[in-house]
Coordinates of C-alpha atoms and ligand atoms in Angstrom, one line a residue:
X1 CA -13.0 -1.9 10.2
X2 CA -15.7 -0.5 8.0
X3 CA -14.7 0.7 4.5
X4 CA -17.0 2.3 1.9
X5 CA -18.6 5.3 0.4
X6 CA -18.1 8.4 2.6
X7 CA -19.4 11.0 0.1
X8 CA -21.2 10.8 -3.2
X9 CA -21.9 13.6 -5.7
X10 CA -23.1 13.9 -9.3
X11 CA -23.1 16.2 -12.3
X12 CA -25.4 16.3 -15.3
X13 CA -25.0 18.7 -18.3
X14 CA -27.1 21.8 -18.5
X15 CA -29.2 20.6 -21.5
X16 CA -31.9 17.9 -21.7
X17 CA -34.3 16.5 -24.3
X18 CA -37.9 15.7 -23.3
X19 CA -38.6 12.1 -24.4
X20 CA -42.2 12.7 -25.2
X21 CA -41.3 15.5 -27.6
X22 CA -38.5 13.5 -29.3
X23 CA -40.7 10.4 -29.6
X24 CA -43.5 12.4 -31.2
X25 CA -41.0 13.9 -33.6
X26 CA -39.7 10.4 -34.5
X27 CA -43.3 9.1 -35.1
X28 CA -43.1 6.8 -32.0
X29 CA -45.9 6.6 -29.4
X30 CA -44.4 8.5 -26.4
X31 CA -45.7 5.9 -24.0
X32 CA -43.3 3.4 -25.5
X33 CA -40.4 5.5 -24.2
X34 CA -41.9 6.9 -21.0
X35 CA -43.7 3.7 -19.9
X36 CA -42.3 0.9 -22.0
X37 CA -38.6 2.0 -21.5
X38 CA -39.2 4.3 -18.5
X39 CA -37.4 7.5 -19.5
X40 CA -38.7 11.1 -19.1
X41 CA -35.7 13.3 -19.9
X42 CA -32.4 12.6 -21.6
X43 CA -29.3 14.6 -20.6
X44 CA -27.5 16.1 -23.6
X45 CA -23.9 17.1 -23.3
X46 CA -22.6 20.2 -25.1
X47 CA -19.0 20.2 -26.2
X48 CA -17.9 22.1 -23.1
X49 CA -19.3 19.3 -20.8
X50 CA -17.2 16.5 -22.0
X51 CA -16.4 13.5 -19.9
X52 CA -13.4 15.2 -18.2
X53 CA -15.3 18.3 -17.3
X54 CA -18.3 16.3 -16.0
X55 CA -16.0 14.1 -13.9
X56 CA -14.2 17.2 -12.4
X57 CA -17.6 18.9 -11.6
X58 CA -19.0 15.8 -9.9
X59 CA -15.9 15.4 -7.8
X60 CA -15.5 19.1 -7.0
X61 CA -19.0 19.0 -5.5
X62 CA -17.9 16.7 -2.7
X63 CA -14.2 17.3 -1.9
X64 CA -12.7 19.5 0.8
X65 CA -9.0 20.6 0.9
X66 CA -8.5 18.0 3.6
X67 CA -9.9 15.2 1.3
X68 CA -7.6 16.3 -1.5
X69 CA -4.6 16.0 0.8
X70 CA -5.6 12.4 1.8
X71 CA -6.5 11.0 -1.6
X72 CA -3.9 8.5 -2.9
X73 CA -5.7 7.4 -6.0
X74 CA -8.0 8.9 -8.6
X75 CA -9.8 6.1 -10.5
X76 CA -12.1 6.8 -13.4
X77 CA -14.5 4.3 -14.9
X78 CA -15.6 5.2 -18.4
X79 CA -16.4 3.8 -21.8
X80 CA -16.2 7.2 -23.5
X81 CA -12.6 8.1 -22.9
X82 CA -11.1 11.1 -24.8
X83 CA -7.8 9.4 -25.5
X84 CA -6.6 5.8 -26.1
X85 CA -3.5 6.5 -23.9
X86 CA -3.9 9.4 -21.5
X87 CA -6.6 8.8 -18.8
X88 CA -9.3 11.2 -17.7
X89 CA -8.1 10.7 -14.2
X90 CA -4.8 12.5 -14.9
X91 CA -6.8 15.6 -16.1
X92 CA -9.1 15.5 -13.0
X93 CA -6.1 15.0 -10.6
X94 CA -4.6 18.2 -11.9
X95 CA -7.9 20.2 -12.2
X96 CA -8.9 19.4 -8.6
X97 CA -5.5 19.9 -7.0
X98 CA -5.3 16.4 -5.6
X99 CA -2.0 15.9 -3.7
X100 CA 0.8 15.1 -6.2
X101 CA 2.0 11.8 -4.7
X102 CA -1.1 9.9 -5.8
X103 CA -1.8 7.7 -8.8
X104 CA -4.5 8.3 -11.4
X105 CA -5.8 5.9 -14.0
X106 CA -8.9 4.8 -16.0
X107 CA -10.7 1.4 -16.0
X108 CA -12.8 0.0 -18.9
X109 CA -15.3 -2.8 -19.0
X110 CA -18.4 -1.3 -20.5
X111 CA -20.8 -0.1 -17.7
X112 CA -19.0 -2.2 -15.1
X113 CA -15.7 -0.2 -15.0
X114 CA -16.4 2.1 -12.0
X115 CA -17.6 -0.9 -10.0
X116 CA -14.1 -2.4 -10.4
X117 CA -12.8 1.0 -9.4
X118 CA -14.9 1.0 -6.2
X119 CA -13.8 -2.4 -5.2
X120 CA -10.1 -1.6 -5.9
X121 CA -10.6 1.6 -3.8
X122 CA -12.1 -0.4 -0.9
X123 CA -9.3 -2.9 -0.9
X124 CA -6.6 -0.1 -0.9
X125 CA -8.2 1.7 2.0
X126 CA -8.7 -1.5 3.9
X127 CA -4.9 -1.8 4.0
X128 CA -4.3 1.9 4.6
X129 CA -7.3 3.2 6.6
X130 CA -5.9 6.7 7.1
X131 CA -5.9 7.3 3.3
X132 CA -8.8 7.9 0.8
X133 CA -9.5 7.1 -2.9
X134 CA -11.6 9.1 -5.3
X135 CA -13.7 7.0 -7.7
X136 CA -15.5 8.6 -10.6
X137 CA -17.8 7.2 -13.3
X138 CA -18.2 9.5 -16.3
X139 CA -19.8 8.8 -19.6
X140 CA -21.8 10.1 -22.6
X141 CA -24.0 7.4 -24.0
X142 CA -24.4 7.6 -27.7
X143 CA -26.2 5.3 -30.0
X144 CA -26.9 7.8 -32.8
X145 CA -29.8 9.9 -34.0
X146 CA -33.0 8.0 -35.0
X147 CA -31.6 4.6 -33.9
X148 CA -33.1 1.8 -31.8
X149 CA -31.0 2.9 -28.9
X150 CA -31.7 6.6 -29.1
X151 CA -34.1 6.6 -26.2
X152 CA -31.4 5.0 -24.0
X153 CA -28.8 7.8 -24.3
X154 CA -27.7 10.3 -21.7
X155 CA -24.7 11.9 -20.1
X156 CA -23.4 12.5 -16.6
X157 CA -20.9 11.7 -13.9
X158 CA -21.0 10.3 -10.3
X159 CA -18.0 10.8 -7.9
X160 CA -17.5 8.9 -4.7
X161 CA -15.0 9.3 -1.9
X162 CA -14.0 6.0 -0.4
X163 CA -12.7 6.0 3.1
X164 CA -12.5 4.1 6.4
X165 CA -15.4 4.7 8.8
X166 CA -17.6 5.9 5.8
X167 CA -20.6 8.0 6.6
X168 CA -22.9 6.7 3.8
X169 CA -22.4 3.0 2.9
X170 CA -20.0 0.4 4.3
X171 CA -19.1 -2.2 1.6
X172 CA -18.8 -5.9 2.5
X173 CA -15.6 -7.6 1.6
X174 CA -17.5 -10.4 0.0
X175 CA -19.2 -9.8 -3.3
X176 CA -20.5 -12.1 -6.1
X177 CA -19.3 -11.8 -9.7
X178 CA -19.5 -13.5 -13.1
X179 CA -17.8 -13.0 -16.5
X180 CA -19.4 -14.2 -19.7
X181 CA -17.7 -13.3 -23.0
X182 CA -20.5 -12.1 -25.4
X183 CA -21.2 -9.4 -28.0
X184 CA -24.4 -7.8 -26.7
X185 CA -23.1 -4.2 -26.7
X186 CA -19.7 -3.0 -27.8
X187 CA -17.9 -0.2 -29.6
X188 CA -15.0 -1.2 -31.9
X189 CA -12.2 1.4 -32.2
X190 CA -13.3 2.5 -35.7
X191 CA -16.9 3.2 -34.6
X192 CA -18.2 6.5 -33.3
X193 CA -21.3 4.9 -31.9
X194 CA -22.0 1.9 -29.8
X195 CA -23.2 -1.3 -31.5
X196 CA -25.9 -3.2 -29.7
X197 CA -28.1 -6.2 -30.0
X198 CA -30.7 -4.6 -27.8
X199 CA -33.0 -7.6 -27.2
X200 CA -30.1 -10.0 -26.6
X201 CA -28.5 -7.5 -24.3
X202 CA -31.6 -7.0 -22.1
X203 CA -32.0 -10.8 -22.0
X204 CA -28.3 -11.4 -21.1
X205 CA -28.6 -8.7 -18.3
X206 CA -31.5 -10.6 -16.8
X207 CA -29.8 -14.0 -17.1
X208 CA -26.7 -12.5 -15.3
X209 CA -28.8 -11.1 -12.5
X210 CA -30.4 -14.5 -11.9
X211 CA -27.1 -16.3 -12.2
X212 CA -25.5 -14.0 -9.6
X213 CA -28.3 -14.2 -7.2
X214 CA -28.3 -18.0 -7.4
X215 CA -24.6 -18.1 -6.8
X216 CA -24.9 -15.6 -3.9
X217 CA -27.6 -17.8 -2.3
X218 CA -25.4 -20.9 -2.7
X219 CA -22.6 -19.2 -0.7
X220 CA -24.8 -17.4 1.8
X221 CA -28.4 -18.9 2.0
X222 CA -29.8 -16.0 4.1
X223 CA -28.1 -13.1 2.2
X224 CA -31.1 -12.1 0.1
X225 CA -33.3 -12.1 3.2
X226 CA -31.0 -9.4 4.6
X227 CA -31.3 -7.0 1.6
X228 CA -33.8 -4.3 2.1
X229 CA -33.4 -3.0 -1.5
X230 CA -31.4 -3.6 -4.6
X231 CA -30.1 -0.9 -6.9
X232 CA -29.4 -1.7 -10.5
X233 CA -27.3 -0.6 -13.3
X234 CA -30.0 1.2 -15.3
X235 CA -29.4 1.8 -19.0
X236 CA -33.1 2.6 -19.0
X237 CA -35.3 2.4 -15.9
X238 CA -37.4 -0.6 -17.0
X239 CA -34.3 -2.7 -17.0
X240 CA -33.9 -3.5 -13.3
X241 CA -37.6 -4.2 -13.0
X242 CA -37.3 -6.7 -15.8
X243 CA -34.4 -8.4 -13.9
X244 CA -36.5 -8.6 -10.7
X245 CA -39.3 -10.2 -12.7
X246 CA -36.9 -12.7 -14.3
X247 CA -35.6 -13.6 -10.9
X248 CA -39.1 -14.2 -9.6
X249 CA -39.9 -16.3 -12.7
X250 CA -36.9 -18.5 -11.9
X251 CA -38.7 -19.6 -8.7
X252 CA -37.4 -17.0 -6.2
X253 CA -39.5 -16.2 -3.1
X254 CA -42.2 -13.6 -3.8
X255 CA -41.5 -11.9 -0.4
X256 CA -38.2 -10.5 -1.7
X257 CA -39.8 -9.2 -4.8
X258 CA -42.5 -7.1 -3.1
X259 CA -39.9 -5.6 -0.7
X260 CA -37.4 -4.8 -3.4
X261 CA -40.1 -3.4 -5.7
X262 CA -41.3 -1.1 -3.0
X263 CA -38.1 0.9 -3.3
X264 CA -37.8 0.7 -7.1
X265 CA -39.4 4.0 -8.2
X266 CA -37.3 6.0 -5.7
X267 CA -34.2 4.2 -6.8
X268 CA -34.8 5.0 -10.5
X269 CA -36.1 8.5 -10.3
X270 CA -32.8 10.3 -11.1
X271 CA -32.1 7.8 -13.9
X272 CA -35.5 8.5 -15.4
X273 CA -34.7 12.2 -15.4
X274 CA -31.1 11.9 -16.8
X275 CA -31.0 8.8 -19.0
X276 CA -28.2 6.4 -19.5
X277 CA -24.8 7.4 -18.1
X278 CA -23.2 4.0 -18.6
X279 CA -20.7 3.4 -15.8
X280 CA -22.4 5.9 -13.5
X281 CA -25.9 4.5 -13.9
X282 CA -25.9 2.1 -10.9
X283 CA -24.3 4.8 -8.7
X284 CA -26.9 7.4 -9.9
X285 CA -29.5 4.8 -8.9
X286 CA -27.9 4.5 -5.4
X287 CA -27.9 8.3 -5.1
X288 CA -31.6 8.3 -6.2
X289 CA -32.6 5.8 -3.6
X290 CA -30.7 7.7 -0.8
X291 CA -32.2 11.0 -1.8
X292 CA -35.8 10.0 -2.7
X293 CA -36.6 7.2 -0.3
X294 CA -37.6 8.5 3.1
X295 CA -38.3 5.0 4.4
X296 CA -34.6 3.9 4.4
X297 CA -33.1 3.3 7.9
X298 CA -29.6 3.2 9.3
X299 CA -28.2 -0.3 9.4
X300 CA -30.3 -1.6 6.5
X301 CA -28.4 -3.6 3.9
X302 CA -28.5 -2.9 0.1
X303 CA -27.5 -4.9 -2.9
X304 CA -25.8 -3.1 -5.8
X305 CA -26.1 -5.0 -9.1
X306 CA -23.5 -3.9 -11.6
X307 CA -23.6 -5.0 -15.2
X308 CA -21.2 -4.2 -18.0
X309 CA -22.0 -5.6 -21.4
X310 CA -19.5 -8.0 -22.9
X311 CA -20.2 -9.1 -20.1
X312 CA -19.2 -8.7 -16.4
X313 CA -21.7 -8.6 -13.5
X314 CA -21.2 -8.2 -9.8
X315 CA -23.4 -7.9 -6.8
X316 CA -22.0 -5.7 -4.0
X317 CA -23.5 -5.6 -0.6
X318 CA -23.5 -2.4 1.5
X319 CA -24.8 -1.3 4.8
X320 CA -26.4 2.2 5.5
X321 CA -24.3 4.0 8.1
X322 CA -25.5 6.0 11.1
X323 CA -26.3 9.6 9.9
X324 CA -26.2 8.6 6.2
X325 CA -29.3 10.8 5.4
X326 CA -27.4 13.9 6.5
X327 CA -24.8 13.2 3.9
X328 CA -27.3 13.5 1.0
X329 CA -28.6 17.0 0.1
X330 CA -31.8 16.2 -1.7
X331 CA -32.7 19.9 -2.3
X332 CA -29.4 20.5 -4.0
X333 CA -29.8 17.3 -6.2
X334 CA -33.2 18.4 -7.4
X335 CA -32.0 21.9 -8.0
X336 CA -29.2 20.6 -10.1
X337 CA -31.7 18.8 -12.3
X338 CA -34.1 21.8 -12.4
X339 CA -31.4 24.2 -13.6
X340 CA -31.3 22.4 -16.9
X341 CA -32.5 23.9 -20.2
X342 CA -34.9 22.0 -22.4
X343 CA -33.7 21.7 -26.1
X344 CA -35.9 21.5 -29.1
X345 CA -35.3 18.5 -31.3
X346 CA -33.5 20.7 -33.9
X347 CA -31.1 22.0 -31.2
X348 CA -30.6 18.5 -29.7
X349 CA -29.6 17.2 -33.1
X350 CA -27.2 20.1 -33.6
X351 CA -25.6 19.7 -30.2
X352 CA -25.4 15.9 -30.7
X353 CA -23.7 16.2 -34.1
X354 CA -21.2 18.9 -33.0
X355 CA -17.6 17.8 -32.8
X356 CA -14.6 19.0 -30.8
X357 CA -12.0 20.6 -33.1
X358 CA -9.1 23.0 -32.9
X359 CA -10.2 26.6 -33.3
X360 CA -8.7 29.9 -32.4
X361 CA -11.8 31.0 -30.6
X362 CA -12.2 29.3 -27.2
X363 CA -15.6 27.7 -26.3
X364 CA -17.7 29.8 -23.9
X365 CA -18.8 28.3 -20.6
X366 CA -22.5 27.7 -20.3
X367 CA -22.6 27.9 -16.5
X368 CA -20.2 28.0 -13.5
X369 CA -17.9 25.0 -13.0
X370 CA -15.2 23.2 -15.0
X371 CA -15.6 23.2 -18.8
X372 CA -13.6 22.4 -22.0
X373 CA -12.2 25.7 -23.2
X374 CA -10.3 24.7 -26.3
X375 CA -8.1 22.1 -28.0
X376 CA -4.6 23.2 -29.0
X377 CA -2.1 20.8 -30.6
X378 CA -4.5 17.9 -30.0
X379 CA -4.5 18.8 -26.3
X380 CA -7.7 19.5 -24.3
X381 CA -7.5 22.6 -22.2
X382 CA -10.0 23.1 -19.4
X383 CA -10.9 26.2 -17.4
X384 CA -13.1 27.0 -14.4
X385 CA -15.9 29.6 -14.6
X386 CA -16.9 31.2 -11.4
Ligands
COA1 N1 -46.9 2.0 -24.7 C1 -46.3 1.4 -23.7 N2 -45.3 0.5 -23.8 C2 -44.9 0.1 -25.0 C3 -45.5 0.7 -26.2 C4 -46.5 1.7 -26.0 N3 -47.1 2.3 -27.0 N4 -44.8 0.2 -27.3 C5 -43.9 -0.7 -26.8 N5 -43.9 -0.7 -25.5 C6 -43.1 -1.5 -24.5 C7 -42.8 -2.9 -25.0 O1 -43.8 -3.7 -24.6 C8 -41.5 -3.2 -24.3 O2 -41.7 -3.4 -22.9 P1 -41.3 -4.9 -22.3 O3 -39.8 -5.0 -22.7 O4 -41.5 -4.7 -20.9 O5 -42.1 -5.9 -23.0 C9 -40.8 -1.8 -24.3 O6 -41.8 -0.8 -24.6 C10 -39.7 -1.7 -25.4 O7 -40.3 -2.2 -26.6 P2 -39.4 -3.0 -27.6 O8 -40.3 -3.3 -28.8 O9 -38.7 -4.1 -27.0 O10 -38.4 -1.8 -28.0 P3 -37.2 -1.8 -29.0 O11 -37.2 -3.0 -29.9 O12 -37.2 -0.4 -29.6 O13 -35.9 -2.0 -28.0 C11 -34.3 -1.4 -26.4 C12 -35.8 -1.4 -26.8 C13 -34.2 -0.9 -24.9 C14 -33.8 -2.9 -26.4 C15 -33.5 -0.6 -27.3 O14 -33.8 0.8 -27.1 C16 -32.0 -0.8 -27.2 O15 -31.4 -1.5 -27.9 N6 -31.4 -0.1 -26.2 C17 -30.0 -0.2 -25.9 C18 -29.7 -1.6 -25.3 C19 -29.4 -1.6 -23.9 O16 -29.5 -0.6 -23.2 N7 -29.0 -2.8 -23.4 C20 -28.7 -3.0 -22.1 C21 -27.2 -2.8 -21.9 S1 -26.9 -2.9 -20.2

């Protein structure tokens, strides 16, 4: 029986910062960020669009009442949780009205967390094909103002409904994974911002990609021939391209490279317009490929390369299902991006530095959807604006 992604939706906050404008303000050649790193716009999250609200909005965009009655698990992958103890998933379970006899929890392993969630979801549904699992990746990527990583920030959430007989992507049981204990990117409990050894991290990512592809080839010599495209975890859109070139430099067949590169711009378009959303980045790239690449065909197989610093990597294999294109609303996706308001650098810095605190006056919603309304007795309270 086929198991996999039946629906996929995403949410980005209503603000963005133009990368050319920010680079110029910082005294950096804009081409370094738009060409060298590959980012056009960076999503900026106001306090009302925290990771919980973004997760709820992403999931609300795909779920029907029937889905909510069939979901047995809400799994959230994140590295920007709002609480050391209580999971984002418990908020989302209540906000969306998922049936009560379900479980809800959070998974952490840098940008890899939601991939672990997806695999757990597939395994669960494989044993109980009449049930469904909601998997959400939600994050706000923060390196700090005027830091080396500033151009690789962003915010957003991707939600996926995992079911039997999926209408978008069936996921193979077999995947290829690798763990390698390193400090390339991490955020100790005392630190508000991520710590990163940027050059080491980008090198480690490429090494992990090559290692996994070599391991996959050892197990299944014709696997890579069967992959029409690979989508990548994209902390910045140049990253996957660097990994492909590293694989070629390791002696891989050039024929794969040209085929995989022919889909690369489409698979990174949304990431280029949103920035880094940590756990959701690979799934945003998948959505981008599905929405932007008209050449994709039913039955084609895709590789999904997930990388979480620290480091865990996994290559998942999926197959496009009959009618998959009808499950992706390209016009709605582009309209969701277009609705956003551009910030000046001054406003971006103000929004970036603002902090959630307990106040008598509730926050005002900036648009329709779920939003953080207030914090009372250290408890986050959410509301829905029509
Ligand atoms: N025009 C065009 N390209 C330019 C340029 C210009 N004026 N100036 C620089 N570049 C290119 C560089 O050649 C380089 O490209 P290459 O890597 O293909 O050679 C790219 O822009 C970045 O330049 P670099 O000097 O390496 O930038 P940096 O030292 O500021 O570091 C990051 C860039 C991405 C490493 C840094 O922003 C970072 O640490 N980000 C977070 C780390 C991360 O995301 N790790 C991955 C975790 S999964």
